[in-house]
Amino acid sequence: MSAKDQPTAKKRISIQEIRDRIRNGDREAWRSLEAVASDEDVKAFLDQEFPRYTAPWMGEFDRRQFLRLAGASLALAGLVGCRIRPIKQIVPYVHAPENEVPGKPKFYATALTLDGYATGVLVESHEGRPTKIEGNPDHPASGGTTTAMLQAMILELYDPDRSQAITRDGKFVTPDEFDSDFRARLRNQVATQGAGLRLLTPPITSPTTRRLIGQLQKRYPKMRWHQWSAVNRDNLFEGAERSFGKRLEPIYRFDRADVVLALDSDFLFSGPGTLAYARSFADKRRVEHEGDTINRLYVVESTMSVTGGMADHRIALKPSEIALFASDLLAALEGRATSGKWQQWVEAVAADLRSSPSLVVAGDQVSPDVHVLVNAINDRLGNHGQTVEWIEPVVDSASRLSDLESLKKDLEAGSVELLVIAGGNPAFDAPGELNFAEAIRRAGLAVRLGYWEDETSAACRYHIPMIHELESWGDALAFDGTAAVQQPLIAPLYDGHSLLSFVAMMLGETKSDRELVEETWKAAGYGSGQFEDAWKHALAKGVLANTGREPVSVSMVGAVPSVSAEAAALEVSVRPDPTIWDGRFSNNAWLQELPKPYLQNVWENVMMVSPRTAEEKGIQIDLNAVVVGADAPIAELKVGSRTVRGPVWIVPGHPDGVVTVTLGYGRRRAGRVGTEIGFDANQVRPAGPNWHAPASLELTGEMTKVALTQHHFSMEGRGIVRDHDVDEWHPSEEHGHGGHEEMSLYPEREYNGYKWAMVIDTNLCTGCNACVAACVAENNIATVGKDQVLRSREMQWIRIDRYFDDLDNPRWSNVPVPCMQCENAPCEVVCPVAATTHDHEGLNMMVYNRCVGTRYCSNNCPYKVRRFNFYKYSLIPGTSDEDTPITKLLRNPNVTVRGRGVMEKCTYCVQRISAARRQAKKEGRKIRADEFKTACQAACPTGAIVFGDLNNPDTTVFKKRSLPHHYTLLEELNTRPRTSYLARFRNPNPALKEARS
């Protein structure tokens, strides 16, 4: 961009001007508020591929300076294309392990946990190195798919900041020194029957660990075991107890429901059963032919969510209003008078829920009152035992917050002589007003078992390295009670303990972890007398068959609460962060750089507000934010006597009068990646059942840079969203070529072997980013850090564009954009060294050692899917690629690690294609239909991505490309992309459709 094109003064536009432009039809769908403004500077930015890669010349440019630069350019001309390539050494096996075939990976079934609940996975291992996580198709919580967090747990294993030795007050000590001190303290508890002994853990579903802790409690009858998780299901369990007289856990049957209402529930993205729920919901969302019916989703929520983006109808309310809406809905179902606040909505939803098999779901963060009301609504609709089943709790259902408060009282009373904190990080993620870190310091001796020396370790005397779940034996239960076996993929990288082995050590148990796990299931009678055979099968599959919980019958016994209509003028809503959760993944660079769904910011959290709330606070849209970096005003958020400071960001569709903040940031001891990033929302999280509270928000007058990716790699304003109401869709409507054969005046190259292609169903894409994380893990993609993201240099090969259609009450669509693998590829014709070219199967390939870094290909790509290595990113501190011996173990050996000065892009996982081709050739056959999956396809929870051979009519991709709503992006450019799309469909209620318009 030339100097004259640079903005010379701050340009701002009011929210109302944006709203007027949208309503006047200036833009049908848009990615950001700044794009709607249609400012010339913004348009110029969006039209350029490299607007920030070089600083603009802002001063005078005279003849002397021109000659100096011209001479320098001649001197440097010989360095064009020079770059740093990673130096690799080939070290062969001197004595190869038995049955080990170099280069051929093995897969092992195991399970990983979050907040206690297990998800079964298959872990790819190369020569004993775990390198990639896939879903386990035999596990009910996975079904063969994964979340972004599961994908990133492999990076957690190789984190160079993991603790590696025992420390006392921050100084290294030997294991013998710790063992002597700890055992002496433990012996002192015998006389008092453990009255001074406390154990604090995250929620545990492992039958073996729970068995050993039970033995510990028998040995020390007065000891207490506390469990804490910042993200918990306290309100759900309390709601069940008040409704049914006992604490139970729900299993939702979306496969049986035609109408779904979600009350502040992001069931498509988070929660113990989210992968299974996303899959079953999507199965009733598929459209293939005219007349197909799909389910209908209503969402009532107090913040933005992935599930809200999939809604056919959505209403944004304050958190305190969710209970009133539920109360009104129950009243409408029972024929009673409602508050009249959302009369049309309530009546329409009530009638729809009555008319079809239905399901009402409440989120874990809503109040216990809302859960009681939702249980009553499902009872009135006859849903219990049909679309919602209840089982005995998989985790201990005692209140997590009450448990932590009880421990805090004991600590402050001085009655805790020996405190063991195994896992979690309560010194950081407990509500700020508890000041739990200070309470820990009052223990006689505090011992910490953890992955990192974090905030909790700093409050304890001893820190013990914790063995990762991928390094240890264990077992754990899924959301439905199904048991999974955890088996190690690699010997522990550092000396330490798993929670299981540490409890066993406290008991003086000499058996190995594996023997303890086997002992548990042998005693439980698993295998019906054929334990050895059943156990081998369980290890192979990763699942212990027929161990799920059976549903129990329920009946409403509790009274329905009365609900107040009062709401504060401004409320704060606290939520887990969609990428780093409660702070557990703060030091995970893959997740820090993963754009957050619906907002697309990275490397920090922000205070989300609605356009109207921004108007009330006098915030305007900064048009320069697109061109020179996203400037956001800093505000002070006050809840009671506690305050936090952070950037404010305007989010279309966010509820008015609400400030949403996410947990996990503001860490002080996270590691080289996650320390001192963002603000700590725990400081304003209420210490009670509610995740919301009255608040005040005041601008400080300061500004800060926020790294967002929503403006990056724009396709020059070209519209790519195709969506229709399903009841109005007719195949004759224009969606693209609709399956007919494309004709050309020029001779075409024939692909007689394989012809690879991909179809992405935007009707099923939730925008969860699992595909992006899987692609990063599979293809050794670099993370670059916030500074480079601010310069539009993020490296992910897939981006997920999201498009809004309104400012205050938008619907939005998600469009994943990988490389289009064009048959008429514009990138190929401009490359001076043929570094990008077609192979014999039609793939648009990158030849890395030919690339001289001209970037012509990226400039000529209309889809903006190419990424350039401006640096050797392993030299940048604080990224996942930082050169350390341990991180090198993470690399996929079948994918080249790119160096500085090289262009890269999606390759359709060519390494997986090659592996399938070699296997087929070895067996003397062709690759079968749908025999393998790309990394993004395998991860997708809803099955929105399909891939295969277009020359094989039996493949799913061939069938999908023949559907009438199939289309390609920018078809008018005649690039003939192999990556194509299916249109988005909505199923609106006619009674509400007119009201929205």
mmCIF file of C-alpha atoms in Angstrom, residues 709-993:
data_model
loop_
_atom_site.group_PDB
_atom_site.id
_atom_site.type_symbol
_atom_site.label_atom_id
_atom_site.label_comp_id
_atom_site.label_asym_id
_atom_site.label_seq_id
_atom_site.Cartn_x
_atom_site.Cartn_y
_atom_site.Cartn_z
ATOM 1 C CA THR A 709 -8.143 -13.265 11.940
ATOM 2 C CA GLN A 710 -11.570 -12.239 10.657
ATOM 3 C CA HIS A 711 -10.134 -9.683 8.213
ATOM 4 C CA HIS A 712 -7.337 -11.877 6.892
ATOM 5 C CA PHE A 713 -7.240 -13.616 3.507
ATOM 6 C CA SER A 714 -10.439 -12.027 2.259
ATOM 7 C CA MET A 715 -11.641 -13.106 -1.182
ATOM 8 C CA GLU A 716 -11.949 -9.477 -2.290
ATOM 9 C CA GLY A 717 -15.523 -9.085 -1.170
ATOM 10 C CA ARG A 718 -16.845 -11.917 -3.323
ATOM 11 C CA GLY A 719 -19.875 -13.600 -1.745
ATOM 12 C CA ILE A 720 -19.522 -17.299 -1.090
ATOM 13 C CA VAL A 721 -22.462 -18.066 1.195
ATOM 14 C CA ARG A 722 -25.320 -20.136 -0.200
ATOM 15 C CA ASP A 723 -28.237 -20.789 2.132
ATOM 16 C CA HIS A 724 -31.962 -21.444 1.819
ATOM 17 C CA ASP A 725 -34.984 -22.198 3.897
ATOM 18 C CA VAL A 726 -35.590 -25.889 3.366
ATOM 19 C CA ASP A 727 -39.316 -25.493 2.744
ATOM 20 C CA GLU A 728 -38.688 -22.970 -0.050
ATOM 21 C CA TRP A 729 -35.770 -24.702 -1.738
ATOM 22 C CA HIS A 730 -36.168 -26.048 -5.246
ATOM 23 C CA PRO A 731 -33.355 -27.797 -7.109
ATOM 24 C CA SER A 732 -33.911 -25.571 -10.119
ATOM 25 C CA GLU A 733 -32.595 -22.611 -8.145
ATOM 26 C CA GLU A 734 -29.060 -21.619 -9.006
ATOM 27 C CA HIS A 735 -26.441 -23.192 -6.737
ATOM 28 C CA GLY A 736 -23.745 -23.974 -9.244
ATOM 29 C CA HIS A 737 -23.578 -26.624 -11.913
ATOM 30 C CA GLY A 738 -25.854 -28.957 -9.891
ATOM 31 C CA GLY A 739 -24.088 -32.107 -10.988
ATOM 32 C CA HIS A 740 -24.007 -31.665 -14.771
ATOM 33 C CA GLU A 741 -20.841 -32.229 -16.789
ATOM 34 C CA GLU A 742 -18.736 -29.111 -17.325
ATOM 35 C CA MET A 743 -17.737 -28.426 -20.916
ATOM 36 C CA SER A 744 -14.613 -26.692 -22.225
ATOM 37 C CA LEU A 745 -13.434 -25.471 -25.632
ATOM 38 C CA TYR A 746 -9.899 -26.556 -24.775
ATOM 39 C CA PRO A 747 -8.585 -30.117 -24.617
ATOM 40 C CA GLU A 748 -8.626 -31.366 -21.055
ATOM 41 C CA ARG A 749 -6.143 -33.578 -19.318
ATOM 42 C CA GLU A 750 -7.473 -37.022 -18.552
ATOM 43 C CA TYR A 751 -6.974 -38.508 -15.093
ATOM 44 C CA ASN A 752 -7.456 -42.216 -15.701
ATOM 45 C CA GLY A 753 -6.172 -43.355 -12.315
ATOM 46 C CA TYR A 754 -7.370 -41.546 -9.231
ATOM 47 C CA LYS A 755 -9.017 -38.152 -9.226
ATOM 48 C CA TRP A 756 -9.152 -36.784 -5.683
ATOM 49 C CA ALA A 757 -11.785 -34.317 -4.533
ATOM 50 C CA MET A 758 -13.425 -32.971 -1.388
ATOM 51 C CA VAL A 759 -16.960 -31.800 -0.603
ATOM 52 C CA ILE A 760 -17.765 -29.701 2.470
ATOM 53 C CA ASP A 761 -21.371 -29.562 3.665
ATOM 54 C CA THR A 762 -21.913 -26.078 5.095
ATOM 55 C CA ASN A 763 -25.245 -27.281 6.437
ATOM 56 C CA LEU A 764 -23.358 -29.493 8.892
ATOM 57 C CA CYS A 765 -20.311 -27.340 9.670
ATOM 58 C CA THR A 766 -20.569 -25.919 13.185
ATOM 59 C CA GLY A 767 -17.351 -23.897 12.991
ATOM 60 C CA CYS A 768 -15.832 -25.827 15.917
ATOM 61 C CA ASN A 769 -12.277 -25.674 14.456
ATOM 62 C CA ALA A 770 -11.540 -29.367 15.046
ATOM 63 C CA CYS A 771 -10.504 -29.654 11.400
ATOM 64 C CA VAL A 772 -8.087 -26.740 11.746
ATOM 65 C CA ALA A 773 -6.410 -28.269 14.810
ATOM 66 C CA ALA A 774 -6.228 -31.702 13.163
ATOM 67 C CA CYS A 775 -4.582 -30.195 10.080
ATOM 68 C CA VAL A 776 -1.989 -28.429 12.242
ATOM 69 C CA ALA A 777 -1.189 -31.669 14.071
ATOM 70 C CA GLU A 778 -0.981 -33.791 10.915
ATOM 71 C CA ASN A 779 1.035 -31.440 8.748
ATOM 72 C CA ASN A 780 3.639 -29.939 11.101
ATOM 73 C CA ILE A 781 2.163 -26.457 10.694
ATOM 74 C CA ALA A 782 3.964 -23.719 12.588
ATOM 75 C CA THR A 783 2.497 -21.367 15.161
ATOM 76 C CA VAL A 784 3.742 -17.826 14.793
ATOM 77 C CA GLY A 785 2.665 -15.852 17.874
ATOM 78 C CA LYS A 786 0.460 -12.816 18.375
ATOM 79 C CA ASP A 787 2.852 -10.331 16.776
ATOM 80 C CA GLN A 788 2.889 -12.258 13.511
ATOM 81 C CA VAL A 789 -0.877 -12.803 13.547
ATOM 82 C CA LEU A 790 -1.294 -9.037 13.816
ATOM 83 C CA ARG A 791 0.636 -8.928 10.525
ATOM 84 C CA SER A 792 -1.729 -11.456 8.880
ATOM 85 C CA ARG A 793 0.891 -14.201 8.932
ATOM 86 C CA GLU A 794 -0.923 -17.077 10.642
ATOM 87 C CA MET A 795 -0.070 -20.389 9.007
ATOM 88 C CA GLN A 796 -3.125 -22.652 9.382
ATOM 89 C CA TRP A 797 -3.963 -24.306 6.069
ATOM 90 C CA ILE A 798 -7.707 -24.171 6.739
ATOM 91 C CA ARG A 799 -9.577 -21.049 7.715
ATOM 92 C CA ILE A 800 -13.231 -20.975 8.679
ATOM 93 C CA ASP A 801 -14.964 -17.901 7.335
ATOM 94 C CA ARG A 802 -18.129 -16.927 9.126
ATOM 95 C CA TYR A 803 -20.695 -14.603 7.595
ATOM 96 C CA PHE A 804 -23.397 -12.598 9.390
ATOM 97 C CA ASP A 805 -26.577 -11.200 7.846
ATOM 98 C CA ASP A 806 -27.634 -8.684 10.514
ATOM 99 C CA LEU A 807 -26.107 -6.567 13.247
ATOM 100 C CA ASP A 808 -28.390 -7.069 16.251
ATOM 101 C CA ASN A 809 -30.123 -10.375 15.478
ATOM 102 C CA PRO A 810 -27.933 -12.154 12.955
ATOM 103 C CA ARG A 811 -27.903 -15.627 11.545
ATOM 104 C CA TRP A 812 -24.436 -16.732 10.592
ATOM 105 C CA SER A 813 -22.902 -19.358 8.382
ATOM 106 C CA ASN A 814 -19.554 -21.126 8.570
ATOM 107 C CA VAL A 815 -17.511 -21.850 5.450
ATOM 108 C CA PRO A 816 -14.267 -23.836 5.852
ATOM 109 C CA VAL A 817 -11.775 -22.839 3.165
ATOM 110 C CA PRO A 818 -8.786 -25.138 2.480
ATOM 111 C CA CYS A 819 -6.908 -25.188 -0.821
ATOM 112 C CA MET A 820 -9.387 -25.614 -3.678
ATOM 113 C CA GLN A 821 -6.995 -27.880 -5.653
ATOM 114 C CA CYS A 822 -8.041 -26.132 -8.865
ATOM 115 C CA GLU A 823 -7.735 -27.984 -12.146
ATOM 116 C CA ASN A 824 -7.149 -24.620 -13.843
ATOM 117 C CA ALA A 825 -4.970 -23.336 -11.023
ATOM 118 C CA PRO A 826 -4.142 -19.601 -11.239
ATOM 119 C CA CYS A 827 -1.182 -20.130 -8.910
ATOM 120 C CA GLU A 828 0.657 -22.462 -11.273
ATOM 121 C CA VAL A 829 0.884 -20.172 -14.283
ATOM 122 C CA VAL A 830 2.643 -17.386 -12.385
ATOM 123 C CA CYS A 831 5.288 -19.426 -10.548
ATOM 124 C CA PRO A 832 8.640 -18.755 -12.278
ATOM 125 C CA VAL A 833 10.239 -21.993 -11.080
ATOM 126 C CA ALA A 834 7.334 -24.470 -11.323
ATOM 127 C CA ALA A 835 7.317 -24.937 -7.544
ATOM 128 C CA THR A 836 3.567 -25.430 -7.663
ATOM 129 C CA THR A 837 2.280 -27.848 -10.264
ATOM 130 C CA HIS A 838 -0.156 -30.690 -10.902
ATOM 131 C CA ASP A 839 0.688 -34.308 -10.285
ATOM 132 C CA HIS A 840 -0.625 -37.299 -12.222
ATOM 133 C CA GLU A 841 -3.799 -37.443 -10.063
ATOM 134 C CA GLY A 842 -4.682 -33.795 -10.427
ATOM 135 C CA LEU A 843 -3.426 -32.570 -7.084
ATOM 136 C CA ASN A 844 -1.984 -29.073 -6.964
ATOM 137 C CA MET A 845 1.332 -29.861 -5.286
ATOM 138 C CA MET A 846 4.076 -27.778 -3.676
ATOM 139 C CA VAL A 847 7.711 -28.651 -4.445
ATOM 140 C CA TYR A 848 9.303 -27.018 -1.435
ATOM 141 C CA ASN A 849 12.927 -27.201 -2.552
ATOM 142 C CA ARG A 850 12.077 -25.373 -5.779
ATOM 143 C CA CYS A 851 10.209 -22.490 -4.118
ATOM 144 C CA VAL A 852 12.141 -19.209 -4.182
ATOM 145 C CA GLY A 853 9.507 -17.254 -2.273
ATOM 146 C CA THR A 854 8.278 -14.801 -4.905
ATOM 147 C CA ARG A 855 4.727 -15.159 -3.483
ATOM 148 C CA TYR A 856 3.255 -14.626 -6.948
ATOM 149 C CA CYS A 857 1.193 -17.757 -6.451
ATOM 150 C CA SER A 858 -0.448 -16.400 -3.322
ATOM 151 C CA ASN A 859 -1.176 -13.067 -4.940
ATOM 152 C CA ASN A 860 -2.837 -14.836 -7.876
ATOM 153 C CA CYS A 861 -4.920 -17.208 -5.752
ATOM 154 C CA PRO A 862 -8.514 -15.932 -5.655
ATOM 155 C CA TYR A 863 -9.273 -18.090 -2.604
ATOM 156 C CA LYS A 864 -6.344 -16.775 -0.531
ATOM 157 C CA VAL A 865 -5.399 -20.172 0.880
ATOM 158 C CA ARG A 866 -1.612 -20.094 0.552
ATOM 159 C CA ARG A 867 0.681 -19.403 3.511
ATOM 160 C CA PHE A 868 4.225 -18.067 3.417
ATOM 161 C CA ASN A 869 7.024 -18.733 5.916
ATOM 162 C CA PHE A 870 8.417 -15.268 6.567
ATOM 163 C CA TYR A 871 10.675 -16.647 9.267
ATOM 164 C CA LYS A 872 11.991 -19.896 10.581
ATOM 165 C CA TYR A 873 9.307 -19.877 13.229
ATOM 166 C CA SER A 874 11.157 -22.332 15.431
ATOM 167 C CA LEU A 875 13.444 -19.416 16.312
ATOM 168 C CA ILE A 876 10.529 -17.432 17.757
ATOM 169 C CA PRO A 877 10.225 -18.003 21.532
ATOM 170 C CA GLY A 878 6.833 -18.989 22.888
ATOM 171 C CA THR A 879 5.570 -21.023 19.927
ATOM 172 C CA SER A 880 4.984 -24.745 19.571
ATOM 173 C CA ASP A 881 7.812 -24.883 17.043
ATOM 174 C CA GLU A 882 10.504 -23.479 19.302
ATOM 175 C CA ASP A 883 13.586 -25.616 18.765
ATOM 176 C CA THR A 884 13.977 -27.935 21.722
ATOM 177 C CA PRO A 885 14.951 -31.616 21.671
ATOM 178 C CA ILE A 886 11.574 -32.644 23.049
ATOM 179 C CA THR A 887 9.399 -30.799 20.521
ATOM 180 C CA LYS A 888 11.225 -32.467 17.638
ATOM 181 C CA LEU A 889 9.708 -35.779 18.745
ATOM 182 C CA LEU A 890 6.278 -34.408 17.847
ATOM 183 C CA ARG A 891 6.852 -34.112 14.115
ATOM 184 C CA ASN A 892 5.024 -36.263 11.599
ATOM 185 C CA PRO A 893 7.939 -37.919 9.754
ATOM 186 C CA ASN A 894 5.879 -38.209 6.570
ATOM 187 C CA VAL A 895 5.489 -34.432 6.190
ATOM 188 C CA THR A 896 8.358 -32.090 5.361
ATOM 189 C CA VAL A 897 9.054 -29.340 7.908
ATOM 190 C CA ARG A 898 9.128 -26.159 5.873
ATOM 191 C CA GLY A 899 11.848 -23.528 6.260
ATOM 192 C CA ARG A 900 11.966 -19.772 5.832
ATOM 193 C CA GLY A 901 11.044 -18.384 2.434
ATOM 194 C CA VAL A 902 8.789 -21.286 1.404
ATOM 195 C CA MET A 903 5.141 -21.169 0.410
ATOM 196 C CA GLU A 904 2.842 -23.900 1.718
ATOM 197 C CA LYS A 905 -0.805 -24.908 1.608
ATOM 198 C CA CYS A 906 -3.267 -27.775 1.974
ATOM 199 C CA THR A 907 -2.115 -30.904 0.152
ATOM 200 C CA TYR A 908 -5.225 -33.082 0.686
ATOM 201 C CA CYS A 909 -2.993 -35.006 3.137
ATOM 202 C CA VAL A 910 -0.995 -36.404 0.253
ATOM 203 C CA GLN A 911 0.995 -38.532 2.700
ATOM 204 C CA ARG A 912 -2.213 -40.404 3.579
ATOM 205 C CA ILE A 913 -3.045 -40.835 -0.100
ATOM 206 C CA SER A 914 0.428 -42.271 -0.690
ATOM 207 C CA ALA A 915 0.106 -44.656 2.248
ATOM 208 C CA ALA A 916 -3.241 -45.943 0.951
ATOM 209 C CA ARG A 917 -1.807 -46.301 -2.566
ATOM 210 C CA ARG A 918 1.160 -48.322 -1.292
ATOM 211 C CA GLN A 919 -1.099 -50.608 0.730
ATOM 212 C CA ALA A 920 -3.411 -51.178 -2.238
ATOM 213 C CA LYS A 921 -0.477 -51.899 -4.536
ATOM 214 C CA LYS A 922 0.932 -54.326 -1.997
ATOM 215 C CA GLU A 923 -2.391 -56.198 -2.006
ATOM 216 C CA GLY A 924 -2.752 -56.031 -5.779
ATOM 217 C CA ARG A 925 -5.884 -53.905 -5.904
ATOM 218 C CA LYS A 926 -7.126 -50.334 -6.299
ATOM 219 C CA ILE A 927 -7.855 -48.065 -3.353
ATOM 220 C CA ARG A 928 -11.349 -48.867 -2.133
ATOM 221 C CA ALA A 929 -14.126 -46.315 -1.880
ATOM 222 C CA ASP A 930 -13.754 -44.220 1.295
ATOM 223 C CA GLU A 931 -10.838 -46.390 2.430
ATOM 224 C CA PHE A 932 -9.043 -43.558 4.238
ATOM 225 C CA LYS A 933 -9.742 -40.039 5.445
ATOM 226 C CA THR A 934 -7.870 -36.764 5.421
ATOM 227 C CA ALA A 935 -6.985 -35.317 8.825
ATOM 228 C CA CYS A 936 -9.726 -32.693 8.703
ATOM 229 C CA GLN A 937 -12.318 -35.222 7.571
ATOM 230 C CA ALA A 938 -11.403 -37.672 10.336
ATOM 231 C CA ALA A 939 -11.698 -35.027 13.036
ATOM 232 C CA CYS A 940 -15.004 -33.430 11.962
ATOM 233 C CA PRO A 941 -17.659 -34.239 14.614
ATOM 234 C CA THR A 942 -20.610 -33.825 12.246
ATOM 235 C CA GLY A 943 -19.164 -35.483 9.142
ATOM 236 C CA ALA A 944 -19.334 -32.230 7.188
ATOM 237 C CA ILE A 945 -16.221 -33.117 5.147
ATOM 238 C CA VAL A 946 -16.023 -36.004 2.688
ATOM 239 C CA PHE A 947 -13.076 -36.936 0.491
ATOM 240 C CA GLY A 948 -12.419 -39.532 -2.170
ATOM 241 C CA ASP A 949 -11.882 -40.527 -5.763
ATOM 242 C CA LEU A 950 -14.143 -38.897 -8.361
ATOM 243 C CA ASN A 951 -13.367 -41.694 -10.798
ATOM 244 C CA ASN A 952 -15.048 -44.185 -8.465
ATOM 245 C CA PRO A 953 -18.862 -43.818 -8.503
ATOM 246 C CA ASP A 954 -19.090 -45.743 -5.228
ATOM 247 C CA THR A 955 -17.330 -43.010 -3.237
ATOM 248 C CA THR A 956 -19.326 -40.626 -1.065
ATOM 249 C CA VAL A 957 -17.634 -37.633 -2.653
ATOM 250 C CA PHE A 958 -18.822 -38.678 -6.120
ATOM 251 C CA LYS A 959 -22.390 -38.945 -4.853
ATOM 252 C CA LYS A 960 -22.238 -35.618 -3.003
ATOM 253 C CA ARG A 961 -21.013 -33.746 -6.080
ATOM 254 C CA SER A 962 -24.072 -34.979 -7.943
ATOM 255 C CA LEU A 963 -26.525 -33.395 -5.502
ATOM 256 C CA PRO A 964 -28.565 -30.449 -6.757
ATOM 257 C CA HIS A 965 -27.361 -28.045 -4.052
ATOM 258 C CA HIS A 966 -23.681 -28.716 -4.782
ATOM 259 C CA TYR A 967 -21.626 -25.659 -5.792
ATOM 260 C CA THR A 968 -18.073 -24.395 -6.084
ATOM 261 C CA LEU A 969 -16.619 -21.152 -4.813
ATOM 262 C CA LEU A 970 -16.107 -18.398 -7.376
ATOM 263 C CA GLU A 971 -17.302 -20.694 -10.138
ATOM 264 C CA GLU A 972 -17.349 -17.799 -12.585
ATOM 265 C CA LEU A 973 -13.531 -17.700 -12.541
ATOM 266 C CA ASN A 974 -13.395 -21.143 -14.198
ATOM 267 C CA THR A 975 -10.679 -22.408 -11.869
ATOM 268 C CA ARG A 976 -12.558 -25.738 -11.657
ATOM 269 C CA PRO A 977 -11.778 -26.451 -8.012
ATOM 270 C CA ARG A 978 -11.728 -30.023 -6.732
ATOM 271 C CA THR A 979 -12.908 -28.727 -3.334
ATOM 272 C CA SER A 980 -16.588 -27.889 -3.467
ATOM 273 C CA TYR A 981 -19.540 -27.288 -1.179
ATOM 274 C CA LEU A 982 -23.120 -28.137 -0.323
ATOM 275 C CA ALA A 983 -25.457 -25.252 0.498
ATOM 276 C CA ARG A 984 -26.684 -24.316 3.975
ATOM 277 C CA PHE A 985 -30.322 -24.977 4.867
ATOM 278 C CA ARG A 986 -32.484 -23.619 7.647
ATOM 279 C CA ASN A 987 -35.805 -24.860 8.942
ATOM 280 C CA PRO A 988 -37.609 -21.784 10.312
ATOM 281 C CA ASN A 989 -40.938 -21.872 12.097
ATOM 282 C CA PRO A 990 -43.466 -20.045 9.876
ATOM 283 C CA ALA A 991 -44.924 -18.425 12.989
ATOM 284 C CA LEU A 992 -41.565 -16.751 13.730
ATOM 285 C CA LYS A 993 -40.180 -16.291 10.248
#
